[in-house]
Amino acid sequence: MLTNKVISADEAIALINEGDVVATTGFVQSCIPESLHAALEKRFIETGAPRDLTLIMCAGAGDSKGRGTGRLYHQGLLKRVIAANYGRMPKVAQAAQENKIQGYNLPQGVISTLYRTCAAGQPGLFSKVGLHTYVDPRLGGGKVNTATKEDLVKLVEVEGKEWLFYKATPINVALIRATSADPHGNLSMEKECLTLDVLAQAMAAHNNGGVVIAQVERLVEAGSIRPKAVKVPGILVDCVVVAESPEMHRMNYGVMYDAGLAGEVRVTVDSLPKMALNERKIIARRAAFELPPNGVINLGVGAPDGVANVANEEKVTPYLVMTTEAGAVGGVLAGGSSFGSSANAHSVLDQNQMFDFYHGGGLDLTCLGMAECDSLGNVNTSKFGGRLNGCGGFIDISQNARAVVFAGTFTAGGLEIAIEDGKLRIVKEGRSRKFVQQVEQVTFSGQYAAKRSQPVIYVTERCVFQLTEHGLELIEVAPGIDIERDILAHMAFKPHIHKPVPMDPRLFLEQPMDLLADLLNLNLKERINYDASQNILFLNLAGWSVRKKSDISDLQKVIVETCNAIGRRVDAVINQDGCRIADDLYDRYADMVAYVKKHHYDRSARYATSAITRQKLQDALKRRGLDTIIFERAEDAHNFLNLKRQAAE
């Protein structure tokens, strides 16, 4: 017999027992069951119960000022916290840092996926996410203090490969949120901007014999929610609590309700404001050159935010699909308090499904911030300057995206710059160094990424570094910047330096950069010249970058078209000075070289000043049976070709 499951928040929270494991929903400032958190805080203040709870959550769910999970800081209420982010609940983070509670900081996608693992009654999750970071047992196992003893992460070997095994923690109580509920507990989410993990959390608690408490905005008549609109079926829900006021069921802390973010209507989106030409825009512009047309992209918070603005200014947004780890696909990504959601989204996935996509390598590019970086290319964003911030989805995303751009100012705290006649001048240096001898905590492992040939660059307003198997290499320098005075003097280590090229001068000018032409290689033909008198094709790839597979296809197409138009086989000189090839694309690039050499070139010679580029390309060509020498100087390449031509005559 069906029963009415609607009760008050106080009655629902009374069902939580001492020592329970409580999972709660919410993403940053959105989709937070505020009435339930407030009722739990109220009960503890008034009665001292329940005590010693374990709190499990993914992204931070609060405003950093005491709302959301920030309400749960009271001494004795929490015994243990398993979370991806602590920054949204600073008093809880402080308690963890002071050893007053046990704490684990695990990757957001791992926690999200573990809800499903718990629902299925499985002992844990095998994943490569977190290897060689502070989550790896060899580097701490995700424990945030010395009071935390139990190992939730183990290093295991499966068929000769390293994996991390994340132990599942059975859930007793799930605090979830929806828009509408019927008296039997069927839930729909038509006015929510995200669905997050509410279904998996409810199933995990229910299948463990626990309690599922759902906060909703309104009640509807039994049977009025269409079956496919039911996000959480009533069989999983024990209690329905109607928020006592609209304030306690806001879409997020900055927005009461936005139909465009909820997907109930398609809205006209105002153009993103044009960014002022400052250090943030320079960084965003340079990062935007890495955007893959028709690719799937994730942008982090902070400096990466500006990439969306630059993409809009340069009219390349229609060629990109932006996503958020919270589940939004496409549309115009929201910022501020609405971060994680999207206006006019193509679709909204459950958070754990989005992380399945990320973990499996679905992302073409991510652009993320960086708090610290060291000589090995390690990045720290989780714990620095005495602050426990947490990794959020940083590890899940950075380890599994095909290519990574870390973006941020070169120094932090008070940096002032000036742009004069297209040149950058440092007016006042930031107080804190970001490029340190050793990061405080490894949130991203440079060595692990290099071992897997993952393309990684580090973009600042004054220079760009590239990750190599030997650590960081300085590859670009802004006009007006002196390497010794403005770069090396403010680093705790010296990067590898092999004739860096100037950063693109367009980055430092007010006018649009015509970015779309670069991303689509519309001007690639202009890099080819043919000397009919000598039958030599000159291919100038200086400063050009092979960032994605389509770049190689585009280059092959223009070479083939040019050679077909010439109507005969040609000799070729290829200038690859300052040409950057993504680490995971050398073999594909070599395949293209082998093809044009077989079908269109008689003899060829190429040159590049970068020793790393020369070595990697030579190795890739040798694997294809091409014993090609790549010269350091143009003269040597030309002389070599002339000698081969003379020998053939």
CSV table of C-alpha atoms in Angstrom, one decimal, residues 15 18 27 34 63 97 101 110 113 177 183 223 250 290 300 308 333 347 384 397 446 460 525 532 544 558:
chain,number,residue,atom,x,y,z
A,15,LEU,CA,15.9,9.8,11.5
A,18,GLU,CA,24.9,8.8,15.7
A,27,PHE,CA,27.6,21.6,-6.8
A,34,GLU,CA,19.5,24.1,2.3
A,63,ASP,CA,28.9,29.8,-0.2
A,97,GLN,CA,43.7,20.9,9.3
A,101,ILE,CA,38.2,15.4,12.5
A,110,VAL,CA,35.9,9.1,-8.2
A,113,THR,CA,31.3,7.1,-9.5
A,177,ARG,CA,17.0,17.6,-3.9
A,183,PRO,CA,3.0,12.0,-2.1
A,223,GLY,CA,0.6,10.1,-10.9
A,250,ARG,CA,17.1,28.8,-4.5
A,290,GLU,CA,44.9,25.6,-28.4
A,300,GLY,CA,38.2,25.5,-15.1
A,308,ALA,CA,35.1,31.5,-23.3
A,333,LEU,CA,28.5,28.0,-19.8
A,347,SER,CA,21.8,18.2,-22.7
A,384,PHE,CA,48.9,25.7,-0.7
A,397,ILE,CA,40.0,16.1,-15.8
A,446,GLY,CA,54.2,16.1,-14.9
A,460,THR,CA,51.2,32.9,-18.4
A,525,LYS,CA,48.4,27.6,-48.2
A,532,ALA,CA,59.7,26.3,-60.7
A,544,TRP,CA,52.9,26.7,-36.6
A,558,VAL,CA,47.4,21.6,-49.0
